[in-house]
Amino acid sequence: MKTGKRYWRSLGELSDTPQFREWLHREFPENASEWTNHASRRTMLRLMAASFGLAGLAACRRPTEHIFPLAKGVEDYVPGNPLFYSTAFALGSAAFGLHVETHDGRPTKIEGNPNHPASLGAASAFAQASILSLYDPDRTRSVRQGRRRSSWEAFGEFAKDYFRDDGDGLRFLSGEVISPSLEAVQQHALQRFPRARWIEYEPVSQDQAIAGAELAFGRAVRSHYQLEKADVVLALDCDFLGLDAPSLAYTRAFASRRKVSAPKSEMNRLYAVECNYSLTGAAADHRLQMRASKMALFLAALAAELKLAPEMPARAQLSDAELRWLQAVAKDLAAHRGRSLILAGPRQPAVAHAWAHALNELLGNFGTTVRFTAAEGKRQVEQIRELADEMAAGRVKTLVILGGNPAYDAPADLDFSSRLTKVRTVIRLGLEEDETSALAHWLLPEAHYLESWGDVRAWDGAVTIQQPMVAPLFGGRTAAEVAAMISGYPYQRAYDIVRNRWGGAEAAWRKALHDGLIATEQVEEVKPKTRLDRILATPLPPSVDGIEIVFQPDASVWDGRFANNGWLQEAPDPITKLTWDNAALLAPSTARTLGVKSGDMLLIESAGRQIRIPAMILPGHAAGSITLPLGYGRTKCGRVGRGVGFNVYPLRTSNAMGFAAASSVRKIPGSHRFSLTQEHHSMEGRPIVLETTMEELRKDPRAVEKKTGRHELFSLYKEPTYDQGNQWGMAIDLSACTGCNACLLACQAENNIPIVGKAQVARGREMHWIRLDRYFEGSDEEPSIVFQPMACQQCENAPCENVCPVAATSHSPEGLNDMAYNRCIGTRYCANNCPYKVRRFNFLDWHKDLDALQKNQYNPDVTVRMRGVMEKCNYCVQRIQEAKIKAKAESRRALRDGEILTACQQTCPAEAIVFGNLNDPNSKVSKLKKQARNYQVLAELNVKPRTSYLAKVRNPNPELA
Amino acid sequence: MGAIFPKSANGVVRLAAGALLLAAGASIGLYAYFSQPRVLDTGYTPVQPVPYSHKLHAGNLGMDCRYCHFTVERAAYAAIPPTEVCMNCHVRVKPQSAQLQLVRESYARGEPVAWVKVHRLPDYVYFNHQAHVSAGVSCVSCHGRVDQMLEVKQVQPLSMAWCLECHRNPAPHLRPVELVTKLDWKPDRDPTQIGREIMEAKHIAPPVNCSGCHR
Amino acid sequence: MADLAIRPQDMQQELNPPLVTGGLSYRDITEKVSGICESKTPRSWYIAIGVTGSLTAVLGLMLAYLVANGIGVWGNNSPVGWAWDITNFVFWIGIGHAGTLISAILFLFRQRWRTSINRAAEAMTLFAVACAGIFPLFHVGRPWRAYWLFPVPNTDLNMWQNFRSPLLWDVFAVSTYATVSALFWYVGLLPDLATLRDRARSKLRQWVFGFLSLGWRGSARHWKHYEAAYLILAGLSTPLVLSVHTIVSFDFAVSVIPGWHTTIFPPYFVAGAIFSGFAMVITLMVIARQVLRLENLITLKHLDNMCKIILATGSIVGYSYAVEFFTAFFSGNPYERFTFLNRATGPYAWAVWTMFTCNVFAPQLFWFKKIRTSVPAMFAISIVVNIGMWFERFVIIVTSLHRDYLPASWGYFRPTVVDVLTFTGSIGLFLTLFLLFARFLPIIAVSEVKSVLHAQNAGH
Amino acid sequence: MPEAVSHKVQGMLGDFPTPEALLDAIHALRAKGYSRLDALTPFPVHGMEEALGENPSRLGYIVAAAGLAGAAAALLLQWWTGAVAYPLVIGGKPPFAFEFSIPITFELTVLFSAFAAVLGLLVLNGLPELYHPVMNASRFAGATDDRFLLVVDAADPAFHLEHTAELLRALGSEHTEVFEG
């Protein structure tokens, strides 16, 4: 529907921002009518409601609505039909290939690119949410010189006569450069300005890993783990399924070894040694809590145990329990030479990484479970430290900051922002107005990666061309463009820069664009040798007495760059279920010694600096250690992120980026209210998430069934039969699910799910259609964690349907529990009567305060729900309908299995969610449901859910039982 | 003392009561009738910025609907044609016509012509042209004899009840796909029979559940 | 031992004290009751209605605010989709049971003592039901669509109601109950309206009551059909009054939620309703009796009887509570067990124990005749019972919802100011209506009391 | 009343202090062959119907019929909307079933019956009847207060201005008057 009336109105709403008008006119007038569609979809629902029974009368004065067709056609654009482009998303040193769905020129949804080795069709929460940042109304909207609004032309003029010399005192500062075309410009710039230097800094970097490699091999390398080949995995402070690695591909590989279809199938075993409770820890078969500062020692001891290193005092510092654990692990590893793997996390010091390498070589894992490619040995922290010193010494005249946010996230001891004031000219290219922009003399709007040309090299070297789906909304430019501008690079526009970097024939280029991968580059694989003597010569880090503090990227805002992203802020932390906040995570025992409970404020001091932050007790966290998630407490930030959470960077110094010793931690007056999406953590012994072990399964294949118990189920009535046509159903493998938030974000993007904000989450009104239920099991001190994605179960005997007085929710012949928003009057009875509590009610008009710009992200295939109506998961019925219509048009009778992917399924890195036709015995889902692990939650209620779960299987080491 | 009310009071009261009942009944009846989309929405004939005559183009000149509404078989929307399409002919045909002024301007400036929407569905209704056309539902079923309209006019209520009529019993409205745009098609035999055969052949079973149209 | 001897007339007095005392004549009764609404409006009345009126205004404001912003202005959340809204609804509907019960069931049981209280009780019923009606109407997310709850012909949608839904049964039950009670009440009023008409001096009153009494003359034929109609209405109302709260209880009993899904709800709810209803009657009548000096018509015997009924129903309620807990544990259903354990010990334990104290323990005091016949005592207890019964509904609704099957979905409900003010406002509305009634209509069924007096004099 | 009451004798009214006296009087008059009598009393007096030879009320039949109609209407509504007009699969239950139709059937039965009872009452009593000649009688007001009135219709063959008045006084009427209108 193209409803012009409201189109004009929403333009009116926006007309206060000239950029918007400019953007509207310049970019895509043709589909102006389309995008308002969604704005109007909302308004419409409201109007319908407002116009009451008087709908009739209203129509007497029927509003004139306009249709705005294109003036000139656009190739392969059919109004209303989506187009998909491949591109890539970069985060630190990693990049992930994507497919982006666009509707009439508006990117609306991000999927993983199945051909891309780093994403394999999956997309992380960050990647998916990045689309919201594109439409962030708080983005830098224009070039500014000081306070004055300026223009690119003006800056061009300025640059022309400012950058004449040989670059004396000229410094470039950017995030890690993983873009080949930017590298080209970088090199050119450094030739053009011989005395200039280019610093790369990421708050979350691979520095220690590189240092470790240099220590072990004498050269920097990148490690590539082949988890699908590993039978026994030992992860030390390494959340390779979560935040400490390009986790999508690793998750896929790991999960492939966790889905046991038959009792005889071989399952891998994961040992995790960690401080904070991570997704990896949750997935582990054995988890050992250990302070981060002790893990290098653990590895050394392991080396000793495996006779790689001579006996050393290390062992003495391990407790008996730890030692028992270590011995068992050592035995298990040794028993799986060439099929085992040891990973050390980025927070761990070089020596730990070195030991890990040494052990992997000893265990014959080189070339089998771990491969290496060459890497350059730049240390980012050192680079920025030098820069800071130069700034302090006044030797930096011009600093060109391309992206990043050093004023906020540079190591505290460098005192970056105050030293920045010593620089004569600070030129800053930034996506949003942040702490750094505030200190810049020239502020340049950066182009979002979805609106500009670029290219990125993934962790394993695969290169993807980034192509724009819209022209820059606020006239932003890329880092390459700015660097080119300053250094007079022969190519000035992003497209030319990239196109020229790759050259090649048009056909190959087009193919590269289409596939999202460029063939030309080859990454050299290296076969390094460890030098044990050097490792042995390196002292282990001193043990921290007192409480240690550990810094880690946050699952929602990473290093702070996503602070203004409402989806991510509202996405609950997978482990703590905390939204819109960070907290000092500590073990119950630590809390007891400090005399604090969750919500109490702590004053933490380290290296002469201090922060205030509320404590949160996390069962399973290592004692005597406090985890501080980075990225919160932004002072200069958009409306969403400003003042959310607590900034922990002040404690993070350049020589202790991973963890440090706290000089003092004490409770101070005051408390903080967290907004949690899950407040109860125990399963109360109910058969909700069923768990079994490989052993049990081998003994008795029916083990799972026995746990649920049998129930005599009957109905008063003759129940309808669902044996015709498609019968949709879903199976979720809890053994594969790692609890990452990918599905939750996918659902949010696909189904126009609103953001409700911290206060409303606290009231229990979050709108996510799919919950990731997280349960702790076992003791408070040593709990294990299980996850359960919980969305509408599409019950055949749906209790919600029975109680709706106006029949707003009823059953489709294909077994879907339909929800007709436009019929709903909002009694909330259905939600009350839902045993899974998966229905969501629009308590308020969540879309009211939404900037029209953000409405561009709305999926036009899904109604935007007005306040006062109920909503819930519907297996992405819009996708089902599209597919059916497509099949009909192609006059196909049956749909192919896997032709329809629900949003959550499509993006799940573990492929834990499988949707399909239960009526087709050969469909993947039917097969899964036939497995002995398959069970229905609350089956005894006879609601006959169409979604069922495959019990979680762990593979514990009998020796540790 | 005497009675409070005059003798006539009894008659008056009875009369009043009768009148009241009548009025109530009448108003309900009237509302029930006039609130029908059939009564309200049909016949809506807005004035278009450009006096484009479907009668001339589709009728007299016999142009196929799909020449302009070319996405109808591929998309949910039967797109209103880009100005470009008009100009394909009108660079030569009547290049100077005053009536085409707007069109020429639009083409020159690259800005759209603000056509007025005639057939409107609520935003929570997902009607898909592709699905219907490929099944063999003719344009005429919903839009009427556009080829006879000087100004396009809504001839059907486009209400849910009306949609359901056809979704429950599609046979009378089906025809061979190639004849979909032949608005004046007269079947040589019982159309319902033809419809049944098509349903048979194409396994047509229109949805009557909510998510068929509401998502 | 002589003084221990009991004289027969004392015995008579003891067992069956007169329902009309002070040797009143028919005329006196007419004077007494009609006098109330004919005399000059006392200052106190204006003050009272000033207060209740402003509370009613608050109700209006709150509802407007609610409709303007959405249910979010209340504390309701997920999982607690219903909270104060439905609690208030059930509370008021419960109150609204005494009236019809007194006029219908006691009538069928030939309980003559009902006559002096049934009029006021019926009025109270109507007002309570009116207050109750507000909540289901405004608790919906889109009240402007609430008319979809009724089978209104719709030529555009061709959509109808879902008759499997207890909520829909509720709509029919409550609206039927409201209508029938109103009719019943009006029929009862007819003769007394005629009395007012014939006593009226001013033209206005003559006309108004003339119209309202429809020309009632009290002729033999009138009375014949009148008695028939009254008997029939009583016969209809009796099952109706039972069905209403039964169906209200279905809203919960028919669901799948532990703590809701139970078979004892119907009798339990009905008992509770009568319990709270009578408590409210006492609260109001004690005041009316005092203020309007009706001691001779509303005698201690009336109050005593009502206290006995409260004691009886209160005990039934207490028994139901016990049975609920017993079945929960006896059932062996872990979810049921948890729900009741959680009620008694969970975050809402305070509400549960308030409920127990008010509903189970307080009314037991009525075993003592001293308390049954002490006006202040019964007044206090009646208030306590009302509070207790509100909490009963709160407990049933909120504690069952806030922790059901999947612990991950558990939550906690906190009311907002709007919640509180809306309920307070509804009390205001209730009292306002009652004040208006007490001022302008005969609050005692004159003709009925006369026939009782006649019977009493005739000595049978 | 301003507009003149047509001065035609409509009947005669006797005023008695107690229901008993009234009943005795009625018995006496009927014994004397009076047939068109009526009594106006502040509350229903037992034995009055017998005394006046009124046959019992037929209201019950009307109500019963209405009740059946209500039940039928309810069932029809639920069956037609559920199973005919738009059959939807809801909660795995059939489009129509007696189990879940009972509550509403019951409610509508009661509703219809109640309306029938009240409307029946009015119709059978010819209400609303704001004007009635007897209202012109000076003592009429007593009938809704504490007096028990006996009304002899002028149309009664036995009616006679003097004799009837005599008779009434003899039977203990404390006031006897002729009313017109």
Short mmCIF file of N, CA and C in Angstrom, two decimals, chain B residues 112-171:
data_model
loop_
_atom_site.label_atom_id
_atom_site.label_comp_id
_atom_site.label_asym_id
_atom_site.label_seq_id
_atom_site.Cartn_x
_atom_site.Cartn_y
_atom_site.Cartn_z
N PRO B 112 8.02 12.37 -9.40
CA PRO B 112 6.83 11.57 -9.69
C PRO B 112 5.58 12.42 -9.92
N VAL B 113 4.63 11.84 -10.65
CA VAL B 113 3.29 12.42 -10.76
C VAL B 113 2.48 11.94 -9.56
N ALA B 114 1.78 12.86 -8.92
CA ALA B 114 1.03 12.49 -7.72
C ALA B 114 -0.35 11.93 -8.08
N TRP B 115 -0.36 10.68 -8.51
CA TRP B 115 -1.65 10.04 -8.83
C TRP B 115 -2.46 9.87 -7.56
N VAL B 116 -3.77 9.87 -7.69
CA VAL B 116 -4.62 9.69 -6.50
C VAL B 116 -5.02 8.23 -6.40
N LYS B 117 -4.87 7.70 -5.21
CA LYS B 117 -5.14 6.28 -4.96
C LYS B 117 -6.64 6.03 -4.97
N VAL B 118 -7.04 5.00 -5.69
CA VAL B 118 -8.47 4.69 -5.76
C VAL B 118 -8.82 3.50 -4.87
N HIS B 119 -8.08 2.41 -5.05
CA HIS B 119 -8.39 1.18 -4.29
C HIS B 119 -7.49 1.11 -3.07
N ARG B 120 -8.09 1.28 -1.91
CA ARG B 120 -7.29 1.33 -0.69
C ARG B 120 -7.66 0.18 0.24
N LEU B 121 -6.65 -0.53 0.72
CA LEU B 121 -6.87 -1.53 1.75
C LEU B 121 -6.16 -1.06 3.01
N PRO B 122 -6.67 -1.45 4.20
CA PRO B 122 -5.96 -1.08 5.43
C PRO B 122 -4.54 -1.64 5.42
N ASP B 123 -3.66 -1.02 6.20
CA ASP B 123 -2.26 -1.42 6.15
C ASP B 123 -2.01 -2.81 6.72
N TYR B 124 -2.94 -3.33 7.49
CA TYR B 124 -2.71 -4.66 8.05
C TYR B 124 -3.26 -5.75 7.14
N VAL B 125 -3.67 -5.36 5.95
CA VAL B 125 -4.14 -6.35 4.98
C VAL B 125 -3.08 -6.52 3.91
N TYR B 126 -2.65 -7.75 3.69
CA TYR B 126 -1.62 -8.01 2.70
C TYR B 126 -2.23 -8.67 1.48
N PHE B 127 -2.63 -7.86 0.52
CA PHE B 127 -3.16 -8.40 -0.72
C PHE B 127 -2.00 -8.53 -1.70
N ASN B 128 -1.94 -9.66 -2.36
CA ASN B 128 -0.83 -9.91 -3.26
C ASN B 128 -1.34 -10.12 -4.68
N HIS B 129 -1.05 -9.17 -5.58
CA HIS B 129 -1.53 -9.30 -6.95
C HIS B 129 -0.98 -10.56 -7.62
N GLN B 130 0.31 -10.79 -7.43
CA GLN B 130 0.93 -11.95 -8.07
C GLN B 130 0.14 -13.22 -7.77
N ALA B 131 -0.15 -13.40 -6.49
CA ALA B 131 -0.84 -14.63 -6.09
C ALA B 131 -2.17 -14.76 -6.82
N HIS B 132 -2.90 -13.68 -6.90
CA HIS B 132 -4.24 -13.78 -7.48
C HIS B 132 -4.18 -13.92 -8.99
N VAL B 133 -3.35 -13.11 -9.63
CA VAL B 133 -3.26 -13.17 -11.08
C VAL B 133 -2.77 -14.54 -11.54
N SER B 134 -1.74 -15.05 -10.85
CA SER B 134 -1.19 -16.33 -11.31
C SER B 134 -2.20 -17.46 -11.08
N ALA B 135 -3.15 -17.22 -10.17
CA ALA B 135 -4.17 -18.25 -9.96
C ALA B 135 -5.27 -18.16 -11.01
N GLY B 136 -5.33 -17.02 -11.70
CA GLY B 136 -6.35 -16.88 -12.73
C GLY B 136 -7.53 -16.02 -12.29
N VAL B 137 -7.30 -15.16 -11.31
CA VAL B 137 -8.33 -14.18 -10.94
C VAL B 137 -8.14 -12.96 -11.83
N SER B 138 -9.18 -12.60 -12.55
CA SER B 138 -9.05 -11.50 -13.49
C SER B 138 -9.09 -10.15 -12.78
N CYS B 139 -8.46 -9.16 -13.41
CA CYS B 139 -8.51 -7.79 -12.89
C CYS B 139 -9.95 -7.39 -12.65
N VAL B 140 -10.82 -7.84 -13.55
CA VAL B 140 -12.20 -7.37 -13.54
C VAL B 140 -12.91 -7.75 -12.24
N SER B 141 -12.49 -8.87 -11.64
CA SER B 141 -13.18 -9.33 -10.42
C SER B 141 -13.15 -8.27 -9.33
N CYS B 142 -12.02 -7.56 -9.22
CA CYS B 142 -11.92 -6.57 -8.14
C CYS B 142 -12.06 -5.14 -8.67
N HIS B 143 -11.58 -4.91 -9.89
CA HIS B 143 -11.51 -3.52 -10.38
C HIS B 143 -12.63 -3.19 -11.35
N GLY B 144 -13.39 -4.19 -11.76
CA GLY B 144 -14.50 -3.93 -12.69
C GLY B 144 -14.00 -3.66 -14.10
N ARG B 145 -14.90 -3.18 -14.95
CA ARG B 145 -14.56 -2.96 -16.35
C ARG B 145 -13.80 -1.64 -16.49
N VAL B 146 -12.54 -1.67 -16.04
CA VAL B 146 -11.72 -0.45 -16.10
C VAL B 146 -11.62 0.02 -17.55
N ASP B 147 -11.69 -0.93 -18.47
CA ASP B 147 -11.53 -0.54 -19.88
C ASP B 147 -12.72 0.28 -20.38
N GLN B 148 -13.72 0.43 -19.51
CA GLN B 148 -14.86 1.26 -19.91
C GLN B 148 -14.95 2.53 -19.07
N MET B 149 -13.89 2.76 -18.26
CA MET B 149 -13.96 3.89 -17.33
C MET B 149 -13.14 5.06 -17.86
N LEU B 150 -13.79 6.20 -17.94
CA LEU B 150 -13.04 7.43 -18.25
C LEU B 150 -12.19 7.78 -17.03
N GLU B 151 -12.85 7.79 -15.89
CA GLU B 151 -12.13 7.96 -14.63
C GLU B 151 -12.26 6.67 -13.85
N VAL B 152 -11.16 6.20 -13.27
CA VAL B 152 -11.23 4.94 -12.54
C VAL B 152 -12.05 5.13 -11.27
N LYS B 153 -12.83 4.09 -10.98
CA LYS B 153 -13.79 4.19 -9.89
C LYS B 153 -13.79 2.86 -9.16
N GLN B 154 -13.97 2.92 -7.86
CA GLN B 154 -14.03 1.68 -7.09
C GLN B 154 -15.39 1.06 -7.24
N VAL B 155 -15.44 -0.19 -7.76
CA VAL B 155 -16.74 -0.80 -8.01
C VAL B 155 -17.08 -1.89 -6.99
N GLN B 156 -16.06 -2.32 -6.25
CA GLN B 156 -16.32 -3.38 -5.27
C GLN B 156 -16.05 -2.85 -3.86
N PRO B 157 -16.70 -3.43 -2.83
CA PRO B 157 -16.52 -2.90 -1.46
C PRO B 157 -15.11 -3.11 -0.92
N LEU B 158 -14.40 -4.14 -1.42
CA LEU B 158 -13.08 -4.48 -0.89
C LEU B 158 -13.11 -4.67 0.62
N SER B 159 -14.22 -5.18 1.12
CA SER B 159 -14.32 -5.45 2.56
C SER B 159 -13.91 -6.89 2.83
N MET B 160 -13.65 -7.19 4.09
CA MET B 160 -13.21 -8.54 4.44
C MET B 160 -14.27 -9.55 4.04
N ALA B 161 -15.52 -9.21 4.35
CA ALA B 161 -16.60 -10.15 4.01
C ALA B 161 -16.58 -10.43 2.51
N TRP B 162 -16.35 -9.37 1.73
CA TRP B 162 -16.36 -9.51 0.28
C TRP B 162 -15.20 -10.40 -0.17
N CYS B 163 -14.01 -10.17 0.40
CA CYS B 163 -12.86 -11.03 0.06
C CYS B 163 -13.21 -12.48 0.37
N LEU B 164 -13.82 -12.68 1.55
CA LEU B 164 -14.09 -14.05 1.99
C LEU B 164 -15.04 -14.76 1.03
N GLU B 165 -16.01 -14.03 0.51
CA GLU B 165 -16.95 -14.65 -0.43
C GLU B 165 -16.17 -15.45 -1.47
N CYS B 166 -15.18 -14.77 -2.07
CA CYS B 166 -14.43 -15.41 -3.15
C CYS B 166 -13.46 -16.45 -2.63
N HIS B 167 -12.86 -16.17 -1.47
CA HIS B 167 -11.92 -17.16 -0.93
C HIS B 167 -12.63 -18.45 -0.56
N ARG B 168 -13.92 -18.33 -0.23
CA ARG B 168 -14.65 -19.54 0.14
C ARG B 168 -15.13 -20.28 -1.10
N ASN B 169 -15.43 -19.51 -2.15
CA ASN B 169 -15.94 -20.13 -3.36
C ASN B 169 -15.32 -19.46 -4.58
N PRO B 170 -14.04 -19.79 -4.84
CA PRO B 170 -13.31 -19.08 -5.91
C PRO B 170 -13.76 -19.45 -7.32
N ALA B 171 -14.32 -20.63 -7.48
CA ALA B 171 -14.56 -21.15 -8.84
C ALA B 171 -15.16 -20.10 -9.79
#
